Short mmCIF file of C-alpha atoms and ligand atoms in Angstrom, two decimals:
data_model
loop_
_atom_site.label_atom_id
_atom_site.label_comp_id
_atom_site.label_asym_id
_atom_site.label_seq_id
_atom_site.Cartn_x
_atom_site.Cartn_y
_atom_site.Cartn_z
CA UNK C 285 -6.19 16.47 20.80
CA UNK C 286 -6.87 15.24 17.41
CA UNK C 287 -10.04 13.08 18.62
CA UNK C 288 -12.80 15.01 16.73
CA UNK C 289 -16.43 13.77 16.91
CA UNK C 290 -17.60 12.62 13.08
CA UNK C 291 -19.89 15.27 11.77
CA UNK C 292 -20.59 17.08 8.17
CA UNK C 293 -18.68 20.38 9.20
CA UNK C 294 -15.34 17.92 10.54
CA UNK C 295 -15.49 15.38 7.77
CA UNK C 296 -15.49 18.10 5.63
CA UNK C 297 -12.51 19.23 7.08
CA UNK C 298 -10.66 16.02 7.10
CA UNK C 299 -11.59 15.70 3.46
CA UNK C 300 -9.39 19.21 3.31
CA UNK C 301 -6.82 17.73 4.76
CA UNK C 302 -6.49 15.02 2.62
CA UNK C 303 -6.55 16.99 -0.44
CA UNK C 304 -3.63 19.22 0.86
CA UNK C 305 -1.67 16.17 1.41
CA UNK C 306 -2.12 15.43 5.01
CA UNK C 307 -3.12 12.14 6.79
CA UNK C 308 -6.25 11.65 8.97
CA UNK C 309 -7.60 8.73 10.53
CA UNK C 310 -11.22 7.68 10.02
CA UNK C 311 -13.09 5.17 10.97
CA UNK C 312 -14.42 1.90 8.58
CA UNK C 313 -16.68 -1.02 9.51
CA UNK C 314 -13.56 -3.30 9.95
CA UNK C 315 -10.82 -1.36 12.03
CA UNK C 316 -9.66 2.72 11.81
CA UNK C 317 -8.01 3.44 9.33
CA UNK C 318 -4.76 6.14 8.54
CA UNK C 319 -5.49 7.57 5.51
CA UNK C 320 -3.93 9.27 2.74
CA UNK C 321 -4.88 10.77 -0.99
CA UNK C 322 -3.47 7.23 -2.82
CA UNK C 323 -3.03 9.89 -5.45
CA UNK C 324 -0.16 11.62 -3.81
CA UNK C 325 2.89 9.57 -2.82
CA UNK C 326 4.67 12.13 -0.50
CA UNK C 327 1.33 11.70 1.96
CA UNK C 328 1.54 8.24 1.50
CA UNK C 329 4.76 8.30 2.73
CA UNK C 330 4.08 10.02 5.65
CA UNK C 331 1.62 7.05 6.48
CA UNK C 332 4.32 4.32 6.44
CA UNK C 333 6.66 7.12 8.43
CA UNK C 334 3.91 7.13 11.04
CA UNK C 335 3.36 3.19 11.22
CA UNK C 336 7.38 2.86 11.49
CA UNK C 337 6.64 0.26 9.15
CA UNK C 338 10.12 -1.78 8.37
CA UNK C 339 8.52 -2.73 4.83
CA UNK C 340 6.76 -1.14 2.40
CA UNK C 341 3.79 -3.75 2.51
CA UNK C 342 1.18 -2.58 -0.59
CA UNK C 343 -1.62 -0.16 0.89
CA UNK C 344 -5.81 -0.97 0.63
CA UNK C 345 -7.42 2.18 -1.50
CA UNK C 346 -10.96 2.69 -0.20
CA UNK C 347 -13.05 3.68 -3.16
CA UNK C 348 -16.94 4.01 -3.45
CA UNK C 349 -17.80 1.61 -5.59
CA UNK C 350 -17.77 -0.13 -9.11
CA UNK C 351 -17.46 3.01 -11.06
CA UNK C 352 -14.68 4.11 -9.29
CA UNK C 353 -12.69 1.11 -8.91
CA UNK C 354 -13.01 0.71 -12.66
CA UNK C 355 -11.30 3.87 -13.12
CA UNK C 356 -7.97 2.48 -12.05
CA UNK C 357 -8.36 -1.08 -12.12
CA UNK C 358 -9.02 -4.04 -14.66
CA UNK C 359 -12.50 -5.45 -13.13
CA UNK C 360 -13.49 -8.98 -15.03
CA UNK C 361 -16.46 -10.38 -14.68
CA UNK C 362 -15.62 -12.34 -11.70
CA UNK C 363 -14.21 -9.29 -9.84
CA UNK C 364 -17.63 -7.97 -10.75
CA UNK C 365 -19.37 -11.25 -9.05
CA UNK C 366 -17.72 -10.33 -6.18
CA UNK C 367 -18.35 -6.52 -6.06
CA UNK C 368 -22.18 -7.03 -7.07
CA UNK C 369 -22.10 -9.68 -3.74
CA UNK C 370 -19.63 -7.70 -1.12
CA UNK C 371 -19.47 -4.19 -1.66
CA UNK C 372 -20.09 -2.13 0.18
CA UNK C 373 -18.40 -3.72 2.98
CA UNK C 374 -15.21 -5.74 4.90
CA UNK C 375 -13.63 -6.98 1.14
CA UNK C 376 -10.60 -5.98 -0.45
CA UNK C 377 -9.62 -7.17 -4.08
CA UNK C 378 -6.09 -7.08 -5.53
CA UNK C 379 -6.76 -6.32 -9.28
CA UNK C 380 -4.73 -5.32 -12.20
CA UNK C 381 -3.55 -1.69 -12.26
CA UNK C 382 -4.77 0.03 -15.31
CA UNK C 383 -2.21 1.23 -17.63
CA UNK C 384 -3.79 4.74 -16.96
CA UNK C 385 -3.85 4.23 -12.73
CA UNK C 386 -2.94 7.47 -11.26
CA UNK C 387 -2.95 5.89 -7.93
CA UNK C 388 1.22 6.52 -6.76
CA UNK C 389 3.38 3.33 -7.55
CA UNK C 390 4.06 3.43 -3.34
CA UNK C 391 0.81 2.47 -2.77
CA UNK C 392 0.70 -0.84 -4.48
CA UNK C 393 4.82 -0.46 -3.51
CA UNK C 394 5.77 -1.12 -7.08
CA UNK C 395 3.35 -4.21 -8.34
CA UNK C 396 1.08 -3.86 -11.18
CA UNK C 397 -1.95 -4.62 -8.84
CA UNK C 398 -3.71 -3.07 -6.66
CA UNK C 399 -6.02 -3.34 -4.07
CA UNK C 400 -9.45 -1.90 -3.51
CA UNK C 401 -12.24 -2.01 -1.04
CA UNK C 402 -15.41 0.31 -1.14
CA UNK C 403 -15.96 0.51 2.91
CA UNK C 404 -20.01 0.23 4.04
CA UNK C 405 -18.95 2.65 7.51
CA UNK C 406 -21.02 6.00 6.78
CA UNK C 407 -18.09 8.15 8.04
CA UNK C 408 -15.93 6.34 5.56
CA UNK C 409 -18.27 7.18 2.70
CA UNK C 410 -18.98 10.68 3.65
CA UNK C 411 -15.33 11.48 3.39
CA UNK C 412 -14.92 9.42 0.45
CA UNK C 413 -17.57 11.55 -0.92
CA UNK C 414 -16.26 15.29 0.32
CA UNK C 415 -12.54 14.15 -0.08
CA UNK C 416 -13.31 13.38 -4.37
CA UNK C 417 -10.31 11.03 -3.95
CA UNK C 418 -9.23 7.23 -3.84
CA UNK C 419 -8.06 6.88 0.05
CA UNK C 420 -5.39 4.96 0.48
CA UNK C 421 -5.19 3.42 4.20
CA UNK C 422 -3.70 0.69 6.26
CA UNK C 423 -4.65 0.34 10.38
CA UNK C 424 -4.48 3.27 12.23
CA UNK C 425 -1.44 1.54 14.51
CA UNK C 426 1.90 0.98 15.08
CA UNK C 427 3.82 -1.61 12.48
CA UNK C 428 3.12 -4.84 14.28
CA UNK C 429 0.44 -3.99 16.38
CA UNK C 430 -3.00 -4.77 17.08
CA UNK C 431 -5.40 -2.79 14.78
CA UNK C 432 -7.59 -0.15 16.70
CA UNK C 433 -11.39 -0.28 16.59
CA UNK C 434 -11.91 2.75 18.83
CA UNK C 435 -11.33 6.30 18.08
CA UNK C 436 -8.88 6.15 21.47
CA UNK C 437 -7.12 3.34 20.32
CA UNK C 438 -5.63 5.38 17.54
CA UNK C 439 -4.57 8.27 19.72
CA UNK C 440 -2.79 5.85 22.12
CA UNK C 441 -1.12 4.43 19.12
CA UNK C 442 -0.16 7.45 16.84
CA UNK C 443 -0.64 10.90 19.04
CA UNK C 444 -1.25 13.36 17.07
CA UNK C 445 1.25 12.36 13.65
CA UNK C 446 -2.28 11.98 12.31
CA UNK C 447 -4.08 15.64 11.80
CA UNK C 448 -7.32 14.78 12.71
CA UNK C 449 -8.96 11.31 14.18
CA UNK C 450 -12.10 11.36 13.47
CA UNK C 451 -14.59 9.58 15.61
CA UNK C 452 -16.96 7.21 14.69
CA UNK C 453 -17.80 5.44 17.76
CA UNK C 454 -16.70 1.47 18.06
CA UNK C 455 -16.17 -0.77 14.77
CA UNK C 456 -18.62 -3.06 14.17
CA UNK C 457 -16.57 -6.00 12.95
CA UNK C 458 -13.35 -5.31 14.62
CA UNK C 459 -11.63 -7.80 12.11
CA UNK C 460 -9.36 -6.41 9.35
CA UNK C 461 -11.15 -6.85 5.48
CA UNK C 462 -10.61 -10.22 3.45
CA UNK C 463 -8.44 -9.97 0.39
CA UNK C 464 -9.03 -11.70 -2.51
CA UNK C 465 -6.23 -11.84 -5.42
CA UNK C 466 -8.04 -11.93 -8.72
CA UNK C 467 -6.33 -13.26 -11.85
CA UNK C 468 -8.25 -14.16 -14.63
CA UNK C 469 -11.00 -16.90 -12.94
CA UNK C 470 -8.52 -17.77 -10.17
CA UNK C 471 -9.44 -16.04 -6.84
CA UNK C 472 -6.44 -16.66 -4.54
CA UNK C 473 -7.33 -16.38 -0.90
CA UNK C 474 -4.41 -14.09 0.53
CA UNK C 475 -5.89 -12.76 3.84
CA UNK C 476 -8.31 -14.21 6.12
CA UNK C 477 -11.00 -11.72 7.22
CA UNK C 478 -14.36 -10.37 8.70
CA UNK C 479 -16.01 -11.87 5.35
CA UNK C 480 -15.71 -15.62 5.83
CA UNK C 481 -14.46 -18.12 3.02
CA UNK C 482 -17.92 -19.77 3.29
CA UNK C 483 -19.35 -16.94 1.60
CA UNK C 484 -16.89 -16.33 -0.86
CA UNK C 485 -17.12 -19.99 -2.10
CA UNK C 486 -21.13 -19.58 -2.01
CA UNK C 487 -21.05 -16.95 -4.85
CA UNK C 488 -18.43 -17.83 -6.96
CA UNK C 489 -19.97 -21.43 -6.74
CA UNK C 490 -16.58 -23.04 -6.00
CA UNK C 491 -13.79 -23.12 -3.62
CA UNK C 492 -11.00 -20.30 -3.20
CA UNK C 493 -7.17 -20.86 -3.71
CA UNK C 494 -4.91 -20.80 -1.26
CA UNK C 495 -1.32 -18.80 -1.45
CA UNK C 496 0.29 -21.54 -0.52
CA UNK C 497 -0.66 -23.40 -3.08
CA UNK C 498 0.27 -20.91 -5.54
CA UNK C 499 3.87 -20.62 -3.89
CA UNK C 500 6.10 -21.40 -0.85
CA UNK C 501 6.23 -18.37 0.50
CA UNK C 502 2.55 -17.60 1.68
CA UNK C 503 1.94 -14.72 2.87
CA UNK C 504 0.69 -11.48 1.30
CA UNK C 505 3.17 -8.58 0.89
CA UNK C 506 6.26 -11.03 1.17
CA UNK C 507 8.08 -11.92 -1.70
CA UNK C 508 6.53 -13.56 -3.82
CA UNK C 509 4.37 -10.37 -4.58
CA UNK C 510 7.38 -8.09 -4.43
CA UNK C 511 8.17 -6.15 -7.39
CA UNK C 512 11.77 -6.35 -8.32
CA UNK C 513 13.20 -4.62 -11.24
CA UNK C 514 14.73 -6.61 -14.11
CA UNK C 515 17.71 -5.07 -14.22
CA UNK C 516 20.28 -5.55 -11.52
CA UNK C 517 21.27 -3.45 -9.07
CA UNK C 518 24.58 -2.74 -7.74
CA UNK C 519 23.68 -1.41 -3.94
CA UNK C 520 25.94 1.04 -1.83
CA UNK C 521 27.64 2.57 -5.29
CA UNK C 522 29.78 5.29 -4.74
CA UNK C 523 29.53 6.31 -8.48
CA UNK C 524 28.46 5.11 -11.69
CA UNK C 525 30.01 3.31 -14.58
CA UNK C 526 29.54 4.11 -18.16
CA UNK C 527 26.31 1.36 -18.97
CA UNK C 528 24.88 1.73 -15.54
CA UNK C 529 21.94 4.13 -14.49
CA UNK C 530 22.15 5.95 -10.94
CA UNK C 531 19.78 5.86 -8.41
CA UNK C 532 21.05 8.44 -6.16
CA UNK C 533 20.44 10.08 -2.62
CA UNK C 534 21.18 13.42 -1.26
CA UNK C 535 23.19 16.40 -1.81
CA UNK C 536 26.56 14.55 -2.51
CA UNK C 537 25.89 12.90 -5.47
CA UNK C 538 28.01 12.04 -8.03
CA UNK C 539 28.56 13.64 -11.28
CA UNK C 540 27.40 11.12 -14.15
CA UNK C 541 25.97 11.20 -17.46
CA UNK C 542 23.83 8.57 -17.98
CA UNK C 543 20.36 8.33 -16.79
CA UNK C 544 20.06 9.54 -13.05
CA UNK C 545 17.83 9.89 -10.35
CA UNK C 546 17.79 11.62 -6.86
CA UNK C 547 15.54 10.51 -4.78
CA UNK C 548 15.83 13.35 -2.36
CA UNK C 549 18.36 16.11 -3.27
CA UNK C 550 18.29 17.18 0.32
CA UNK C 551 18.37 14.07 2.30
CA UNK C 552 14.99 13.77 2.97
CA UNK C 553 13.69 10.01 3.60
CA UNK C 554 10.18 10.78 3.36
CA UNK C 555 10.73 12.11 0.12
CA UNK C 556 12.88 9.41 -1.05
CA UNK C 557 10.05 7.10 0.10
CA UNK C 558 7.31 8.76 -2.05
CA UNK C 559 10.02 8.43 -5.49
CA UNK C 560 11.70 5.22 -4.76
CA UNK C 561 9.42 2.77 -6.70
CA UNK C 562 8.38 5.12 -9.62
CA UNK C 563 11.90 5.82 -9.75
CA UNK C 564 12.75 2.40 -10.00
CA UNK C 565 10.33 1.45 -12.31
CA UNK C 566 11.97 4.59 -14.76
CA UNK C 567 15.58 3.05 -14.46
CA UNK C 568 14.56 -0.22 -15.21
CA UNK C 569 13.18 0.97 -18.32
CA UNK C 570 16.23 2.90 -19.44
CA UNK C 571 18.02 -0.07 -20.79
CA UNK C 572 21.01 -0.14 -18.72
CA UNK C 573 23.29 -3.17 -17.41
CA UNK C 574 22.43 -2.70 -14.04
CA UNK C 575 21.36 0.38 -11.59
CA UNK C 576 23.96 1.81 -9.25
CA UNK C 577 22.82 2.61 -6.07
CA UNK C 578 24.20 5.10 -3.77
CA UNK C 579 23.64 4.03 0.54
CA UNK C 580 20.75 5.21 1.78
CA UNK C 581 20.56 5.39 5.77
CA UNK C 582 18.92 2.86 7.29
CA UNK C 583 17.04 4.97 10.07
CA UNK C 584 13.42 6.38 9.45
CA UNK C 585 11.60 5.24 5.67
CA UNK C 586 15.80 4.17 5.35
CA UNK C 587 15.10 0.69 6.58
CA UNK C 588 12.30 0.16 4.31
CA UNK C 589 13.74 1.45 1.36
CA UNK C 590 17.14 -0.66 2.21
CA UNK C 591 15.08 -3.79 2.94
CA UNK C 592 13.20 -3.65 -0.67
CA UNK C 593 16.67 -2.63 -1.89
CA UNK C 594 18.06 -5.90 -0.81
CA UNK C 595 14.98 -7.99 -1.90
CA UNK C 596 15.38 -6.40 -5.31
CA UNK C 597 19.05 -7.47 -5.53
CA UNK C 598 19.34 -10.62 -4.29
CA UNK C 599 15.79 -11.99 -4.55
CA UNK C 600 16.71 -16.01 -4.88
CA UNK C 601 19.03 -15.56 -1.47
CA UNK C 602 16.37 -13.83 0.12
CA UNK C 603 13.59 -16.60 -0.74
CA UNK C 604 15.56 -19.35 0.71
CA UNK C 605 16.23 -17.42 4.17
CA UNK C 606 12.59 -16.63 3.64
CA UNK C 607 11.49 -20.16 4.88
CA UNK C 608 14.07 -20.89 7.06
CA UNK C 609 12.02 -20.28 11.14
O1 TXA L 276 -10.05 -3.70 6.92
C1 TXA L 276 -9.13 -3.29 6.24
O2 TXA L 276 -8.81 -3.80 5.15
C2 TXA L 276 -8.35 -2.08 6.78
C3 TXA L 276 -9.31 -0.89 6.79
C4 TXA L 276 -8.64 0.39 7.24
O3 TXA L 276 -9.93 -0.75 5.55
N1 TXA L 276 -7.19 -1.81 5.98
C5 TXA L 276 -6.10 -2.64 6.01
O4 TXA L 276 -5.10 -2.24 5.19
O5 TXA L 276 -6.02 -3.63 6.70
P1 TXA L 276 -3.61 -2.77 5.21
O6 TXA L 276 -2.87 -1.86 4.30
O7 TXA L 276 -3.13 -2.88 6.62
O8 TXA L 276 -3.68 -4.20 4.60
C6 TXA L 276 -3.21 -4.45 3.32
C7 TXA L 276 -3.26 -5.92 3.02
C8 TXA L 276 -1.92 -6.55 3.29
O9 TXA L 276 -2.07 -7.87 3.75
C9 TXA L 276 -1.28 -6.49 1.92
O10 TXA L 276 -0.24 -7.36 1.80
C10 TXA L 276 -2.47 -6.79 1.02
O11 TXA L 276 -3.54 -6.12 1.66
N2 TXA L 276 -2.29 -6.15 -0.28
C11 TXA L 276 -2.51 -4.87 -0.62
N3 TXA L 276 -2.20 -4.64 -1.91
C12 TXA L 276 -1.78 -5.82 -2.40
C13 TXA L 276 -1.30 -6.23 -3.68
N4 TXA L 276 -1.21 -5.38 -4.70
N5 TXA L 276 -0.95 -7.52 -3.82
C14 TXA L 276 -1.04 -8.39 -2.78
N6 TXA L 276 -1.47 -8.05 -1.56
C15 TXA L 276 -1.83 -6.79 -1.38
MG1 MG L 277 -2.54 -3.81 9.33
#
């Protein structure tokens, strides 16, 4: 059973876990969390593996505070409003990655923001404060499904693919975290949340943004806040042509010169997963006409890589079929 009650000696333990590269759940004022070191991108790929998410929809990293969120983030003064006002507690804000972020690229699933909460639950902070690390951690359920705010809730939704859930007794807000998109002095409203609007407006002294009015296709983690590279790619390549780059997968790759990577030598989805977008981002930099792409299967982390794969090729096609019901 991976139910364990929350003390020192078993936070301490989960904190363990982390740092090895395994995910635990945990529970935060808002919902339980699955969490992973947002440092390492092969256990952050085991916590889309475990959501069976279809998309790689950015990830919240739960940090203590100010000091740390500065450490990977760009925090203007009207991020700082906000952090002075909210945190600790049920806010998230999607900020600028720092050029120096070590937080993995699948976390923020490619984009040059990020987003970062500093959770008020004591169980959260202890293990924030045992683990050393920035915790990167959607809801503890099933892609799709409601979020779980008891410790049971997450067993009945994962089993044991977590290593450890540790128990910290009911949530007391039950409602996912607001997030905020900060750019410059615009605050964009992109998720409603336990920390109403009303509040919001009363400390920034004005009234928030919403996505839609920034673009016709609303909602956070759809496309309009997809990264795509600049280059094009050329999907389902069976080789590479002189000019191209190769993004390849598994052990039959072909032979080619130019710049190249495997994603997984052996096969491996979950590994393929933690490289894609860093891998990505490096191909798109190499100058090339476009990126050949070798299939990836579509089962497993497959269908999410595919489905960015397509978003990243076609992006204009996929906005229109976007809005259609
Ligand atoms: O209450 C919460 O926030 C919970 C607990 C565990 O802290 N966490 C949570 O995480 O709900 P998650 O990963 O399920 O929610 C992430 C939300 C999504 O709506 C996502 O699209 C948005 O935050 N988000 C994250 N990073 C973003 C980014 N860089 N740009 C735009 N939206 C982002
Ligand atoms: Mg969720």
């Amino acid at each position: 059973m991976p139910i364990v009650a929350a003390t020192k000696e078993s936070i301490a333990r989960a904190a363990e876990a982390l740092a090895r590269g395994v995910i635990v759940a945990f529970p935060t004022e808002t919902i339980y969390g699955l969490g992973a070191s947002a440092l390492d991108a092969s256990a952050v790929a085991k916590v889309f593996a475990a959501k069976d998410r279809p998309r790689f929809n950015p990830l919240i990293v739960h940090v203590l505070g100010l000091d740390e969120a500065e450490s990977h983030a760009a925090v203007n003064d009207t991020a700082r409003k906000l952090i002075r006002a909210f945190w600790p507690g049920p806010l998230s804000l999607v900020l600028p990655r720092k050029k120096a972020c070590a937080i993995a690229d699948l976390v923020s699933a490619g984009l040059d923001t990020i987003a970062l909460r500093s959770p008020s639950h004591p169980v959260a902070r202890a293990l924030l404060e045992a683990a050393k690390l920035p915790i990167a951690a959607p809801s503890a359920n099933r892609s799709g499904r409601i979020s779980p705010t008891i410790a049971a809730h997450v067993e009945a939704e994962l089993g044991d693919l977590p290593a450890m859930i540790l128990d910290g007794g009911p949530c007391a807000l039950g409602l996912e975290s607001t997030v905020l998109g900060i750019d410059g002095d615009d605050v964009t409203l992109l998720r409603l949340g336990a920390l109403p609007r009303e509040e919001i407006k009363k400390v920034l002294g004005r009234k928030l943004a919403s996505p839609e009015a920034c673009s016709r296709v609303s909602s956070p983690g759809q496309l309009a806040t997809h990264y795509a590279p600049l280059t094009p790619l050329r999907l389902d390549a069976r080789s590479a042509k002189r000019g191209e780059a190769l993004l390849a997968f598994g052990p039959q790759a072909p032979d080619f010169t130019g710049p190249t990577i495997n994603l997984s030598q052996r096969g491996d989805l979950v590994e393929a997963a933690a490289k894609f977008f860093a891998a990505l981002r490096t191909l798109d930099a190499a100058g090339v006409e476009s990126i050949a792409v070798m299939p990836i299967p579509a089962h497993g982390l497959g269908e999410a890589i595919n489905d960015r794969l397509k978003r990243a090729a076609s992006p204009a096609a996929l906005a229109v079929s976007a809005e259609l019901p």
